[in-house]
Amino acid sequence: MEANVSLIMPVYNGERYLSEAIQSVLSQTLQNFELMIWNDGSEDASLDIALGYARHDSRVRVISEKHQGIAASFNAAVAQASGSYIGCIDSDDLLVPTTLEETKLVLETHSEFGLVYTDYIVIDERGRERKYGGRCTIPYSKEKLLENFMTFHFRLFRKEAFEQIGGIDESLEYAVDYDLCLKLSEITDFVHLAKPLYHYRSHADNVSHQKRDQQSVCAAEALSEAKRRRGVYEDLSQSFQFVDASQSKVKSLRFHWSPTKQLYACDDIFFKGQGLPPTEDM
């Protein structure tokens, strides 16, 4: 029987936590799914680990390509997905056993929604719970998504909706999730399932720790494009507070957007913005 849920797991040199992530998917109460492990040119043992699982479980598909980045990989993976519902799990994170069953049920019983998102728990390197996700209490609206990225993890959405938006912008390598949600919010309604069905692992090797400057610039560009699509051109200059971790100081940053996609970021490399939605949890 063809799976109607496709779960995409991009991996690039993620051998450390990959087995745990895969096991959390294979332990789902929903049995009818495909796990698409997209190996993005890993140079460690990630591919071997993934292939080992694929040999023992027919629900696991492994696609291995040269390194092209998460944005291009995600677009390609969705295009090859057989399911009508699409989800994504990072190769260092975990699903709770009922994640797919509960989110799929929401979309199956509420045709008016194109995306369901859940709450999440932040865990440490050893999988110990640190805190409830800081974004979980922020109410969702299409307009508020321009101010804060509350639709963080986990998300399940309809493949037809993804095809309608034409995929994600591959130039926004470090704001893939935000660009996806902004675009989908413009064509369909979202629903919040207020259960902690995702474990987001915070550790020193996270892209969100290593690429915070690029993340914030990409998020600003995704936001600028969303405003352009929505015809929002007024008040396109915003200020943000950020923490300079190297000097333990709070600094300010000002972005200027124009309808022609010009983006200027001033005043040092920045980390967690107060208004700009970064991809790392607060």
Coordinates of C-alpha atoms in Angstrom, one line a residue:
M1 CA 0.0 0.0 0.0
E2 CA 1.4 3.4 -1.0
A3 CA 2.3 5.6 1.9
N4 CA 0.3 8.8 2.1
V5 CA 2.7 10.5 4.5
S6 CA 6.2 11.3 3.4
L7 CA 8.7 12.4 6.1
I8 CA 11.8 14.1 4.8
M9 CA 15.0 13.9 6.7
P10 CA 17.9 16.0 5.2
V11 CA 21.3 15.0 6.5
Y12 CA 24.7 16.4 6.0
N13 CA 27.5 15.0 8.2
G14 CA 24.9 14.1 10.8
E15 CA 26.2 10.7 12.0
R16 CA 26.2 11.6 15.7
Y17 CA 22.4 11.7 16.2
L18 CA 21.2 10.1 12.9
S19 CA 20.3 6.7 14.4
E20 CA 18.3 8.2 17.2
A21 CA 16.3 10.4 14.7
I22 CA 15.6 7.4 12.4
Q23 CA 14.6 5.2 15.4
S24 CA 12.1 7.9 16.5
V25 CA 10.4 7.8 13.1
L26 CA 10.4 4.0 12.8
S27 CA 8.7 3.8 16.3
Q28 CA 5.7 5.8 15.1
T29 CA 2.2 4.4 15.9
L30 CA 1.3 5.3 12.3
Q31 CA 2.8 2.5 10.2
N32 CA 1.9 3.7 6.7
F33 CA 4.6 6.3 5.9
E34 CA 7.8 6.7 3.9
L35 CA 10.9 8.1 5.5
M36 CA 13.0 9.8 2.8
I37 CA 16.6 10.3 4.0
W38 CA 18.2 12.8 1.7
N39 CA 21.9 12.5 2.0
D40 CA 23.3 15.9 0.9
G41 CA 26.9 14.8 0.1
S42 CA 27.9 13.8 3.6
E43 CA 31.5 13.0 4.2
D44 CA 31.0 11.1 7.4
A45 CA 29.2 7.8 8.1
S46 CA 25.7 9.2 7.6
L47 CA 25.1 7.5 4.3
D48 CA 26.2 4.1 5.6
I49 CA 23.9 4.5 8.7
A50 CA 20.9 5.4 6.5
L51 CA 21.5 2.5 4.1
G52 CA 21.7 0.1 7.0
Y53 CA 18.2 1.1 8.1
A54 CA 16.9 1.0 4.5
R55 CA 18.1 -2.6 4.1
H56 CA 15.9 -3.7 7.1
D57 CA 12.8 -1.5 6.6
S58 CA 11.1 -1.0 3.3
R59 CA 9.6 2.3 4.5
V60 CA 13.1 3.9 4.5
R61 CA 14.2 5.4 1.2
V62 CA 17.7 6.8 0.9
I63 CA 18.6 9.4 -1.8
S64 CA 22.2 10.4 -2.0
E65 CA 23.3 13.4 -4.1
K66 CA 26.3 15.7 -4.2
H67 CA 26.2 18.5 -1.7
Q68 CA 23.8 21.3 -2.8
G69 CA 22.3 22.6 0.5
I70 CA 19.1 22.1 2.4
A71 CA 16.9 24.3 0.3
A72 CA 17.6 22.6 -3.0
S73 CA 17.5 19.2 -1.3
F74 CA 14.1 19.9 0.2
N75 CA 12.6 21.0 -3.0
A76 CA 14.0 17.9 -4.8
A77 CA 12.8 15.6 -2.0
V78 CA 9.2 16.9 -2.0
A79 CA 9.1 16.4 -5.8
Q80 CA 10.0 12.7 -5.3
A81 CA 7.8 12.2 -2.3
S82 CA 4.9 9.7 -2.9
G83 CA 2.8 10.9 0.0
S84 CA 0.0 13.5 -0.1
Y85 CA 1.1 14.8 3.3
I86 CA 4.7 16.1 3.8
G87 CA 6.6 16.5 7.0
C88 CA 10.3 17.2 7.9
I89 CA 12.5 16.1 10.7
D90 CA 16.1 17.3 11.2
S91 CA 18.6 14.5 11.5
D92 CA 19.5 15.5 15.1
D93 CA 15.9 15.8 16.4
L94 CA 13.2 13.3 17.6
L95 CA 9.5 12.7 17.0
V96 CA 7.3 11.3 19.8
P97 CA 5.6 8.1 18.9
T98 CA 2.2 9.6 18.0
T99 CA 3.4 12.6 16.0
L100 CA 2.5 11.4 12.5
E101 CA -0.7 9.7 13.6
E102 CA -2.0 12.8 15.4
T103 CA -1.0 15.4 12.8
K104 CA -2.3 13.3 9.9
L105 CA -5.6 12.9 11.6
V106 CA -6.0 16.7 11.9
L107 CA -5.5 17.2 8.1
E108 CA -7.7 14.3 7.2
T109 CA -10.6 15.5 9.3
H110 CA -10.2 19.2 8.5
S111 CA -9.9 19.8 4.8
E112 CA -9.9 23.6 5.4
F113 CA -6.4 23.5 6.7
G114 CA -3.3 23.1 4.6
L115 CA -0.8 22.8 7.5
V116 CA -0.8 21.7 11.1
Y117 CA 2.0 22.5 13.5
T118 CA 2.6 21.3 17.0
D119 CA 4.4 22.3 20.2
Y120 CA 8.0 21.1 20.8
I121 CA 10.4 20.5 23.7
V122 CA 14.0 21.6 23.6
I123 CA 16.4 18.8 24.5
D124 CA 20.2 18.8 25.1
E125 CA 22.9 16.7 23.5
R126 CA 22.0 13.7 25.6
G127 CA 18.3 13.9 24.9
R128 CA 17.4 15.4 28.3
E129 CA 14.5 17.8 28.3
R130 CA 15.6 21.4 28.9
K131 CA 12.4 23.4 28.5
Y132 CA 9.1 23.8 26.7
G133 CA 9.5 25.5 23.4
G134 CA 9.5 29.3 23.7
R135 CA 7.5 29.9 20.6
C136 CA 4.6 27.5 21.6
T137 CA 2.6 30.2 23.4
I138 CA 2.6 32.7 20.6
P139 CA -0.8 32.8 18.9
Y140 CA -0.8 32.2 15.1
S141 CA -2.1 34.4 12.5
K142 CA -1.0 35.1 8.9
E143 CA -0.1 38.7 10.0
K144 CA 1.7 37.7 13.2
L145 CA 3.9 35.3 11.2
L146 CA 5.5 38.5 9.8
E147 CA 6.6 39.3 13.3
N148 CA 7.5 36.0 14.9
F149 CA 8.1 32.4 13.7
M150 CA 5.7 30.5 15.9
T151 CA 5.1 27.7 13.4
F152 CA 8.4 26.1 14.4
H153 CA 8.2 22.3 14.8
F154 CA 6.6 19.9 14.0
R155 CA 4.8 20.7 10.7
L156 CA 2.7 18.4 8.4
F157 CA 1.4 20.0 5.2
R158 CA -0.4 19.0 2.0
K159 CA 1.9 18.3 -0.9
E160 CA -0.6 20.1 -3.3
A161 CA -0.2 23.3 -1.3
F162 CA 3.6 23.1 -1.6
E163 CA 3.3 22.6 -5.3
Q164 CA 0.9 25.6 -5.5
I165 CA 3.5 27.9 -4.0
G166 CA 6.2 26.6 -6.4
G167 CA 8.5 25.3 -3.6
I168 CA 10.9 27.3 -1.5
D169 CA 13.4 29.9 -2.5
E170 CA 16.7 28.0 -2.9
S171 CA 18.7 31.2 -2.3
L172 CA 17.4 31.4 1.3
E173 CA 19.5 28.5 2.5
Y174 CA 19.3 29.4 6.2
A175 CA 15.7 30.4 6.3
V176 CA 14.0 27.4 4.6
D177 CA 11.4 26.8 7.3
Y178 CA 10.4 30.4 7.5
D179 CA 10.2 30.9 3.8
L180 CA 8.0 27.8 3.5
C181 CA 5.6 28.9 6.2
L182 CA 5.3 32.5 4.9
K183 CA 4.4 31.2 1.4
L184 CA 2.0 28.6 2.6
S185 CA 0.3 31.0 4.9
E186 CA -0.6 33.1 1.9
I187 CA -2.6 30.3 0.2
T188 CA -4.0 28.2 3.0
D189 CA -5.0 28.2 6.7
F190 CA -2.9 26.8 9.5
V191 CA -4.0 25.0 12.7
H192 CA -2.1 24.6 15.9
L193 CA -2.1 21.2 17.6
A194 CA -1.0 22.3 21.1
K195 CA 0.9 19.1 22.1
P196 CA 4.7 18.7 22.4
L197 CA 5.1 16.1 19.6
Y198 CA 8.6 17.1 18.6
H199 CA 12.0 17.2 20.4
Y200 CA 14.3 19.9 19.1
R201 CA 17.9 19.2 20.0
S202 CA 20.0 22.2 20.9
H203 CA 23.8 21.5 20.7
A204 CA 27.0 23.2 19.6
D205 CA 26.9 21.7 16.1
N206 CA 23.5 23.0 15.2
V207 CA 23.5 25.1 12.1
S208 CA 21.5 27.6 14.2
H209 CA 24.6 28.0 16.4
Q210 CA 27.1 28.2 13.6
K211 CA 25.3 30.3 11.0
R212 CA 23.3 32.8 13.0
D213 CA 24.4 35.7 10.9
Q214 CA 23.4 34.0 7.7
Q215 CA 20.2 32.8 9.2
S216 CA 19.1 36.2 10.2
V217 CA 19.9 37.8 6.9
C218 CA 18.1 35.0 5.0
A219 CA 15.1 35.4 7.3
A220 CA 15.0 39.1 6.7
E221 CA 15.1 38.5 3.0
A222 CA 12.2 35.9 3.3
L223 CA 10.3 38.5 5.2
S224 CA 11.0 41.2 2.7
E225 CA 9.7 38.9 -0.1
A226 CA 6.6 38.0 1.8
K227 CA 5.8 41.7 2.3
R228 CA 6.4 42.3 -1.4
R229 CA 4.0 39.5 -2.3
R230 CA 1.4 40.9 0.1
G231 CA 1.8 44.4 -1.2
V232 CA 3.0 45.7 2.2
Y233 CA 5.4 48.5 1.4
E234 CA 4.8 50.9 4.2
D235 CA 7.1 51.0 7.2
L236 CA 9.7 48.8 5.7
S237 CA 12.4 49.9 8.0
Q238 CA 12.7 48.0 11.3
S239 CA 15.0 47.9 14.2
F240 CA 16.0 44.8 16.2
Q241 CA 17.9 44.1 19.4
F242 CA 20.5 41.3 19.3
V243 CA 23.0 39.7 21.5
D244 CA 26.7 39.8 20.6
A245 CA 27.8 36.6 22.2
S246 CA 31.5 37.4 21.7
Q247 CA 31.2 40.5 23.8
S248 CA 28.2 39.7 26.0
K249 CA 26.6 42.9 24.9
V250 CA 23.1 43.8 23.5
K251 CA 23.4 45.7 20.3
S252 CA 20.9 47.1 17.9
L253 CA 20.5 46.4 14.2
R254 CA 18.5 48.2 11.6
F255 CA 17.2 46.6 8.4
H256 CA 16.1 48.6 5.4
W257 CA 13.9 46.9 2.8
S258 CA 12.8 48.2 -0.6
P259 CA 10.3 46.8 -3.1
T260 CA 13.2 45.9 -5.4
K261 CA 14.6 43.3 -2.9
Q262 CA 17.6 45.4 -1.7
L263 CA 18.6 44.4 1.8
Y264 CA 21.1 46.2 4.0
A265 CA 22.2 44.9 7.4
C266 CA 24.2 47.3 9.5
D267 CA 26.1 47.1 12.8
D268 CA 28.1 43.8 13.2
I269 CA 27.1 40.2 12.8
F270 CA 24.0 39.5 14.9
F271 CA 22.5 36.6 16.7
K272 CA 18.9 36.2 18.1
G273 CA 16.7 39.1 17.0
Q274 CA 13.8 40.3 19.1
G275 CA 11.5 41.0 16.2
L276 CA 13.1 39.1 13.3
P277 CA 12.2 35.4 13.5
P278 CA 15.5 33.4 13.7
T279 CA 15.4 29.7 13.2
E280 CA 16.8 28.8 16.6
D281 CA 14.5 28.5 19.5
M282 CA 14.6 31.3 22.1

